[in-house]
Coordinates of C-alpha atoms in Angstrom, one line a residue:
M45 CA 122.1 70.1 190.3
K46 CA 120.9 71.1 186.9
S47 CA 117.0 69.6 187.5
I48 CA 117.3 72.1 190.4
R49 CA 117.9 75.1 188.2
I50 CA 115.9 74.4 185.1
T51 CA 112.4 73.8 188.0
A52 CA 113.3 77.3 189.2
A53 CA 113.4 78.6 185.8
V54 CA 110.2 77.2 185.3
A55 CA 108.3 78.3 188.4
V56 CA 109.8 82.0 188.1
A57 CA 108.3 81.9 184.3
G58 CA 104.9 80.3 185.5
L59 CA 105.2 83.6 188.5
L60 CA 105.7 85.8 185.5
A61 CA 102.9 84.3 183.7
L62 CA 100.5 84.7 186.4
A63 CA 101.7 88.1 186.9
G64 CA 100.9 89.3 183.5
C65 CA 97.0 87.8 182.8
S66 CA 95.7 91.3 182.9
A67 CA 94.3 92.2 179.4
S68 CA 96.9 94.0 176.8
E69 CA 97.0 97.5 177.5
P70 CA 96.2 100.1 174.2
T71 CA 99.7 101.3 172.5
S72 CA 100.1 105.0 172.4
S73 CA 97.6 104.8 168.6
G74 CA 95.1 103.5 170.9
E75 CA 95.6 100.3 169.1
D76 CA 95.8 96.8 171.0
V77 CA 98.4 94.9 169.5
T78 CA 98.8 91.1 169.4
L79 CA 101.1 89.4 168.0
E80 CA 101.6 85.9 166.8
F81 CA 104.6 83.7 167.7
W82 CA 105.7 80.5 166.4
T83 CA 108.1 77.9 168.2
Q84 CA 109.4 74.4 168.4
I85 CA 108.9 72.6 171.4
Y86 CA 112.2 71.7 173.2
G87 CA 113.4 69.5 176.2
D88 CA 110.4 69.0 178.3
P89 CA 107.1 70.0 176.7
A90 CA 104.8 71.1 179.3
E91 CA 108.3 73.0 180.9
W92 CA 108.8 74.6 177.7
R93 CA 105.2 75.6 177.5
T94 CA 104.5 77.0 180.9
T95 CA 108.3 78.9 180.2
V96 CA 107.3 80.9 176.5
E97 CA 103.5 81.8 178.1
G98 CA 105.5 83.3 181.1
L99 CA 108.1 85.4 179.4
A100 CA 105.1 86.0 176.2
A101 CA 102.6 87.4 179.7
D102 CA 105.8 89.5 180.8
F103 CA 106.1 91.1 177.8
E104 CA 102.3 91.6 177.2
E105 CA 103.1 93.4 181.0
K106 CA 105.6 95.3 180.6
T107 CA 104.7 96.4 177.4
G108 CA 101.2 96.2 176.8
T109 CA 101.4 94.1 173.8
A110 CA 100.0 90.3 173.7
V111 CA 101.4 87.3 172.1
E112 CA 99.5 84.5 171.3
V113 CA 102.3 81.1 171.0
E114 CA 102.2 78.2 169.1
F115 CA 103.9 75.0 169.6
I116 CA 105.1 73.5 166.4
D117 CA 106.6 69.7 166.7
F118 CA 110.1 69.9 165.5
A119 CA 109.6 66.8 162.7
Q120 CA 107.3 69.2 161.0
S121 CA 108.2 72.5 160.8
R122 CA 111.1 72.9 158.5
D123 CA 108.5 71.9 155.8
R124 CA 106.1 74.7 157.7
W125 CA 108.4 77.2 157.3
L126 CA 109.3 76.2 154.0
L127 CA 105.5 76.5 153.0
V128 CA 105.6 80.2 154.7
A129 CA 108.5 81.0 152.8
Q130 CA 106.2 80.4 149.7
G131 CA 103.6 82.5 150.6
A132 CA 101.6 80.3 153.3
D133 CA 99.9 81.9 156.4
A134 CA 102.1 83.2 158.7
P135 CA 103.0 84.7 162.7
D136 CA 104.2 87.8 163.4
V137 CA 107.1 86.5 165.0
G138 CA 108.7 82.8 164.6
D139 CA 111.3 80.7 165.7
M140 CA 113.2 79.6 162.4
Y141 CA 116.0 77.9 160.8
Q142 CA 117.8 77.8 157.5
L143 CA 117.4 81.6 156.9
H144 CA 119.5 81.7 153.6
T145 CA 116.8 79.1 152.3
N146 CA 114.0 80.4 153.6
V147 CA 114.8 84.1 152.6
Q148 CA 115.7 83.4 149.0
L149 CA 112.4 81.1 148.3
G150 CA 110.7 84.0 149.4
G151 CA 111.8 86.8 147.2
G152 CA 111.4 89.9 150.2
K153 CA 107.3 88.7 149.1
A154 CA 106.6 85.8 152.2
G155 CA 109.4 84.2 155.0
P156 CA 111.6 86.2 156.5
M157 CA 111.0 89.5 156.9
P158 CA 114.5 92.0 157.8
I159 CA 114.8 93.5 160.4
S160 CA 118.4 95.7 159.9
E161 CA 116.2 99.3 161.0
Y162 CA 115.6 97.7 164.9
K163 CA 119.5 96.8 164.9
D164 CA 121.2 99.9 166.6
E165 CA 118.5 100.3 168.8
Y166 CA 117.8 97.3 170.6
W167 CA 121.5 95.5 169.1
P168 CA 124.1 98.2 169.6
D169 CA 125.9 95.7 171.2
L170 CA 125.5 92.0 169.3
E171 CA 128.9 90.7 168.3
E172 CA 130.0 91.1 172.4
R173 CA 126.9 89.6 173.8
F174 CA 126.7 86.4 170.9
A175 CA 128.9 84.1 169.4
K176 CA 129.9 85.2 166.0
P177 CA 130.5 82.3 164.0
L178 CA 126.7 81.9 164.6
L179 CA 125.9 85.6 163.4
G180 CA 125.3 84.3 160.0
D181 CA 122.7 82.6 160.6
A182 CA 120.4 85.3 161.1
Q183 CA 122.2 87.2 158.0
W184 CA 121.5 87.6 154.6
D185 CA 122.9 90.1 151.5
G186 CA 124.2 92.7 153.9
E187 CA 120.8 92.6 155.9
F188 CA 119.7 91.8 160.2
Y189 CA 117.0 88.7 160.3
G190 CA 116.8 88.5 163.8
I191 CA 119.3 87.0 166.9
P192 CA 120.7 83.6 167.1
W193 CA 119.6 82.3 170.1
R194 CA 120.0 78.7 169.8
A195 CA 123.5 76.5 169.0
D196 CA 124.3 73.2 168.7
P197 CA 128.3 73.2 168.2
R198 CA 130.0 69.4 167.1
A199 CA 132.4 68.7 169.1
M200 CA 134.8 65.3 168.9
L201 CA 133.8 62.8 171.8
Y202 CA 135.9 59.8 172.7
R203 CA 136.5 57.5 175.2
T204 CA 139.4 58.3 177.5
D205 CA 139.3 54.5 179.2
L206 CA 140.0 53.1 175.6
L207 CA 142.3 55.4 174.5
E208 CA 144.5 55.3 177.8
A209 CA 144.9 51.6 177.6
A210 CA 146.1 51.9 173.9
G211 CA 148.5 54.4 175.8
F212 CA 147.3 57.4 174.8
T213 CA 147.4 60.4 177.6
E214 CA 145.9 62.8 175.0
P215 CA 142.7 63.3 172.3
P216 CA 143.8 63.2 168.8
A217 CA 144.6 66.9 167.6
T218 CA 144.9 66.9 164.2
W219 CA 143.7 64.3 161.1
D220 CA 147.3 62.9 161.2
E221 CA 146.5 62.0 164.9
V222 CA 143.0 60.4 163.8
R223 CA 144.8 58.1 161.7
E224 CA 147.3 57.2 164.2
Y225 CA 144.8 56.8 166.8
A226 CA 142.3 54.9 165.5
A227 CA 144.4 52.6 164.0
E228 CA 145.0 51.7 167.6
L229 CA 142.1 51.3 168.9
T230 CA 140.9 49.2 166.4
D231 CA 140.2 45.9 166.3
E232 CA 138.2 44.4 163.4
G233 CA 138.5 40.5 164.8
A234 CA 136.7 41.8 168.1
Q235 CA 134.3 44.3 166.0
Q236 CA 135.8 47.7 168.0
W237 CA 136.8 50.5 165.5
G238 CA 138.7 53.8 166.7
F239 CA 136.4 56.4 165.1
T240 CA 133.7 57.4 163.1
F241 CA 132.6 60.2 161.5
G242 CA 129.5 62.4 163.5
S243 CA 126.6 60.9 165.8
V244 CA 124.1 62.3 164.0
D245 CA 123.4 61.7 159.9
V246 CA 126.7 60.4 158.3
V247 CA 126.7 63.8 155.9
Q248 CA 126.7 65.9 159.1
G249 CA 129.8 64.4 160.1
L250 CA 132.1 64.5 156.9
I251 CA 130.9 67.7 155.9
P252 CA 133.4 69.2 158.0
A253 CA 136.6 67.9 156.4
L254 CA 136.0 70.6 153.8
W255 CA 136.0 73.1 156.1
Q256 CA 139.0 71.6 158.2
A257 CA 140.5 72.0 154.9
G258 CA 139.6 75.2 153.9
G259 CA 137.5 74.7 151.5
E260 CA 133.9 75.6 151.1
Y261 CA 131.5 73.9 149.0
M262 CA 130.4 76.6 147.1
T263 CA 130.9 80.9 146.2
P264 CA 129.3 83.2 148.3
D265 CA 127.3 84.1 145.8
G266 CA 125.7 80.4 146.3
K267 CA 126.1 80.4 142.1
T268 CA 129.1 78.5 142.0
A269 CA 129.4 74.7 143.0
T270 CA 133.4 74.2 144.3
L271 CA 133.5 70.6 144.5
D272 CA 136.3 69.8 142.4
T273 CA 138.8 71.6 144.3
P274 CA 142.3 70.5 145.4
E275 CA 141.1 71.0 149.6
M276 CA 138.3 68.6 148.8
R277 CA 140.6 66.0 146.9
E278 CA 142.8 66.7 150.6
A279 CA 139.5 66.0 152.3
L280 CA 138.3 62.7 150.6
E281 CA 142.2 61.7 150.9
W282 CA 141.8 61.5 154.6
M283 CA 138.5 60.4 154.8
A284 CA 139.3 57.1 152.5
S285 CA 142.3 56.3 154.0
L286 CA 140.5 55.9 157.6
A287 CA 138.2 53.4 155.6
E288 CA 141.0 51.5 153.6
D289 CA 142.6 51.7 157.1
G290 CA 140.0 49.5 158.5
S291 CA 139.8 52.1 161.4
V292 CA 135.9 52.8 161.0
P293 CA 132.9 51.0 160.4
P294 CA 132.1 49.7 157.6
D295 CA 128.3 49.8 157.7
F296 CA 128.6 54.0 159.0
M297 CA 127.4 55.2 155.7
D298 CA 124.3 52.7 156.9
P299 CA 121.3 54.8 157.5
N300 CA 120.6 52.6 160.8
Y301 CA 123.8 53.2 161.9
D302 CA 123.8 54.2 165.8
A303 CA 127.1 55.9 166.1
M304 CA 126.2 56.4 169.7
T305 CA 125.1 52.9 170.6
D306 CA 128.5 51.5 169.7
F307 CA 130.4 54.2 171.4
R308 CA 128.3 52.6 174.5
T309 CA 128.8 49.9 174.4
G310 CA 132.7 50.2 173.4
R311 CA 132.6 49.5 169.9
V312 CA 133.8 52.8 168.9
A313 CA 136.1 55.1 170.8
M314 CA 136.2 58.3 168.8
I315 CA 133.5 60.2 166.9
A316 CA 134.6 63.7 165.6
Q317 CA 131.4 65.7 165.5
A318 CA 128.6 64.5 168.6
T319 CA 126.2 67.2 169.2
S320 CA 125.4 68.7 172.5
S321 CA 122.4 66.3 173.4
D322 CA 124.5 64.0 172.8
F323 CA 126.9 64.7 175.6
D324 CA 124.0 65.7 177.8
S325 CA 123.0 62.3 177.4
L326 CA 125.8 60.0 178.7
T327 CA 125.7 62.1 181.4
R328 CA 122.2 61.4 182.3
D329 CA 121.2 58.4 181.2
N330 CA 125.1 56.2 181.7
P331 CA 126.2 56.8 185.1
E332 CA 128.5 53.8 184.7
L333 CA 130.7 55.5 181.7
E334 CA 131.3 58.4 184.7
G335 CA 134.8 58.9 183.9
K336 CA 135.4 57.2 180.7
W337 CA 134.7 59.6 178.2
A338 CA 135.2 63.3 177.4
A339 CA 135.4 65.9 174.8
A340 CA 137.7 67.7 172.4
P341 CA 137.7 70.4 169.9
P342 CA 136.9 68.1 166.4
P343 CA 140.4 67.1 164.7
A344 CA 142.7 70.1 162.3
G345 CA 143.1 69.5 158.9
S346 CA 145.6 71.3 156.9
A347 CA 143.4 74.9 157.8
G348 CA 142.7 74.0 161.1
S349 CA 139.5 73.1 163.1
A350 CA 136.2 73.4 162.2
A351 CA 133.0 72.1 163.6
Y352 CA 128.9 71.8 161.9
T353 CA 127.4 73.8 164.2
G354 CA 123.5 74.5 163.9
A355 CA 121.6 76.9 164.9
G356 CA 117.9 79.0 165.3
Y357 CA 116.9 82.3 165.4
W358 CA 113.9 84.7 166.2
G359 CA 112.6 86.6 163.6
V360 CA 109.4 88.2 161.9
L361 CA 108.2 87.6 159.2
Q362 CA 106.7 89.3 155.6
G363 CA 103.1 90.5 156.3
T364 CA 103.2 91.6 159.8
E365 CA 101.5 94.7 160.7
H366 CA 102.8 95.3 163.9
P367 CA 106.9 95.0 162.8
D368 CA 108.2 97.6 165.8
E369 CA 105.8 95.2 168.2
A370 CA 107.5 91.8 166.5
A371 CA 111.3 93.5 166.9
E372 CA 110.5 94.4 170.6
F373 CA 109.4 91.4 171.4
I374 CA 112.6 89.6 170.0
A375 CA 114.9 92.0 172.0
F376 CA 112.6 91.2 174.8
L377 CA 113.7 87.3 174.6
S378 CA 117.3 88.1 173.8
E379 CA 117.8 89.8 177.0
D380 CA 120.9 87.8 179.0
E381 CA 118.3 86.9 182.1
N382 CA 115.6 85.6 179.1
M383 CA 118.4 83.6 177.0
Q384 CA 119.3 82.0 180.9
V385 CA 116.1 80.6 181.6
I386 CA 115.7 79.9 178.1
S387 CA 118.7 77.9 177.4
E388 CA 118.2 76.1 180.9
V389 CA 115.0 74.9 180.3
S390 CA 115.1 74.2 176.5
G391 CA 118.2 72.1 177.0
A392 CA 119.8 73.6 173.6
M393 CA 122.9 75.8 174.0
S394 CA 122.8 79.8 174.0
T395 CA 124.5 81.7 171.3
N396 CA 124.7 84.2 174.2
L397 CA 128.2 84.6 175.2
S398 CA 126.9 85.2 179.1
V399 CA 125.1 82.6 178.8
T400 CA 127.4 80.1 177.7
Q401 CA 129.9 81.5 180.4
S402 CA 127.2 80.5 183.6
E403 CA 128.2 77.9 185.9
F404 CA 125.0 76.0 184.5
W405 CA 127.0 75.5 181.0
T406 CA 130.4 75.4 182.7
S407 CA 129.9 73.6 185.5
E408 CA 130.9 70.2 183.5
D409 CA 134.4 69.6 181.1
Y410 CA 132.8 68.6 178.0
Q411 CA 130.8 71.9 178.7
A412 CA 134.2 74.3 178.8
V413 CA 134.8 72.8 175.5
L414 CA 131.2 73.0 173.9
G415 CA 132.0 76.4 174.9
T416 CA 135.2 76.9 173.1
V417 CA 134.4 75.0 170.3
L418 CA 131.4 77.6 169.6
A419 CA 133.7 80.3 170.1
E420 CA 136.5 79.2 167.8
E421 CA 135.5 76.9 166.0
A422 CA 132.2 77.0 165.2
H423 CA 130.7 77.0 160.9
S424 CA 127.2 77.9 159.9
S425 CA 125.7 74.7 159.0
Q426 CA 123.9 77.2 155.9
A427 CA 125.4 77.8 152.9
P428 CA 124.3 80.3 150.7
S429 CA 121.7 79.1 148.4
P430 CA 118.1 78.1 148.9
F431 CA 119.5 74.7 147.5
W432 CA 121.9 73.5 150.1
T433 CA 119.1 71.1 151.7
I434 CA 119.0 69.4 148.6
I435 CA 122.6 69.1 147.8
R436 CA 123.4 67.7 151.5
D437 CA 120.0 65.7 151.5
E438 CA 121.3 62.6 153.9
K439 CA 120.3 59.8 151.5
P440 CA 121.6 58.4 148.5
G441 CA 120.8 60.9 145.8
G442 CA 121.6 63.3 147.5
V443 CA 124.9 65.1 146.0
L444 CA 127.2 65.0 149.3
W445 CA 126.0 61.5 150.3
D446 CA 126.6 59.9 146.7
L447 CA 130.2 61.5 147.0
F448 CA 131.0 60.6 150.3
A449 CA 129.9 56.8 149.6
A450 CA 131.9 56.5 146.2
V451 CA 134.9 57.7 147.5
V452 CA 135.1 57.1 151.0
V453 CA 133.0 53.5 151.0
S454 CA 133.3 52.7 147.5
G455 CA 137.1 53.4 146.5
A456 CA 136.4 55.1 143.4
D457 CA 138.9 57.1 141.3
I458 CA 138.3 60.6 143.5
D459 CA 139.3 62.6 140.6
T460 CA 136.0 60.4 138.3
A461 CA 133.8 61.0 141.8
L462 CA 134.8 64.9 141.4
A463 CA 134.1 65.5 138.1
D464 CA 130.7 63.5 137.9
A465 CA 129.6 65.5 141.4
Q466 CA 130.6 69.1 140.6
A467 CA 128.4 68.5 137.7
K468 CA 125.3 67.3 139.7
M469 CA 125.9 70.3 142.6
Q470 CA 126.3 72.9 139.4
E471 CA 123.1 71.5 137.7
V472 CA 121.2 72.2 141.2
L473 CA 122.4 75.8 141.9
D474 CA 121.6 76.4 138.4
R475 CA 117.9 75.9 138.9
G476 CA 117.9 78.6 141.6
Q477 CA 119.5 81.3 139.1

């Protein structure tokens, strides 16, 4: 069913492109306006191009403002947006992410531009239409920068067949239950483990434990590290207990470790933080596992459940000569029907509640779980410091990587490891002041 609906969406976009291929009409000032829009590539590249260019043509037909689209390879996009934030050539409108980092690097002269003056005009019902946990991904220091449009909430992925064979009829809901289930599901001699933390990079999988214990990684102003806290001790003790029990793969922090391969082969029974694309790929690529897996909210610590949630937003760039038209284009893209098409073609879960509640995003059980996680457990992957990406670097030498590896893998003394990590993180934060 989904492939049919995606094709239909692309066909509609193609018709829009044909309908909107006339020259742009002059604005009321008599000026022909052309916006430059940069977007990463999602889903099938050809379908994505057809859809975005079709929407751009429809916007031109509707408003008289033309839009030229440049497509960016996602692997290169982070560095490119960092360069833009430091003064490199920029478009009028961008499909961006990591606002909190880039807006501070730009210092109000380059990179993301606030569009607070347009908020009430175009989005008076912002909090009613969009998932509240991710609205902060496009706001900074009291200013509004655009519309978060895509989301990647992480949910627990578990093998129902393995849990049922071990006598469990429901997934674990708490840290204590995870430890109980994981120990029962582990057979080291058979190279089978009950649990692992994440399906992408290991730091993303480990980061939410602090949130689930009620802590944060830094103060709201981004100036003070908050690693050496009771909440972090609680999180580290829980993570370390799973390693001490032998319930997680011994190489789970190896850069080459692939949690999804272990999950597919039955070598891992539960993944705490799996991406929405993991669920899609299982549905698409592993029909032999149909009925043998399911989704659930991430397990709750003492402060509740929390999910690492990536997001991206449409925003305006400093230096644009056409901020009015740029804001209007974002408003056009964020119309419910357009966000539905964009979500279906990109394969990215939407922040728009009407889209997440549509049949397309609720027809599978796991989609309903992801929708619940997005509305209730989502936690922004950003932090209020431009150096967050350095602190959470996904390799040895990164502050969090070294902390997790020391305590969870090597069994280092928690107090010593925390004091060391606190000092290193504070040193990094101090560079920005």
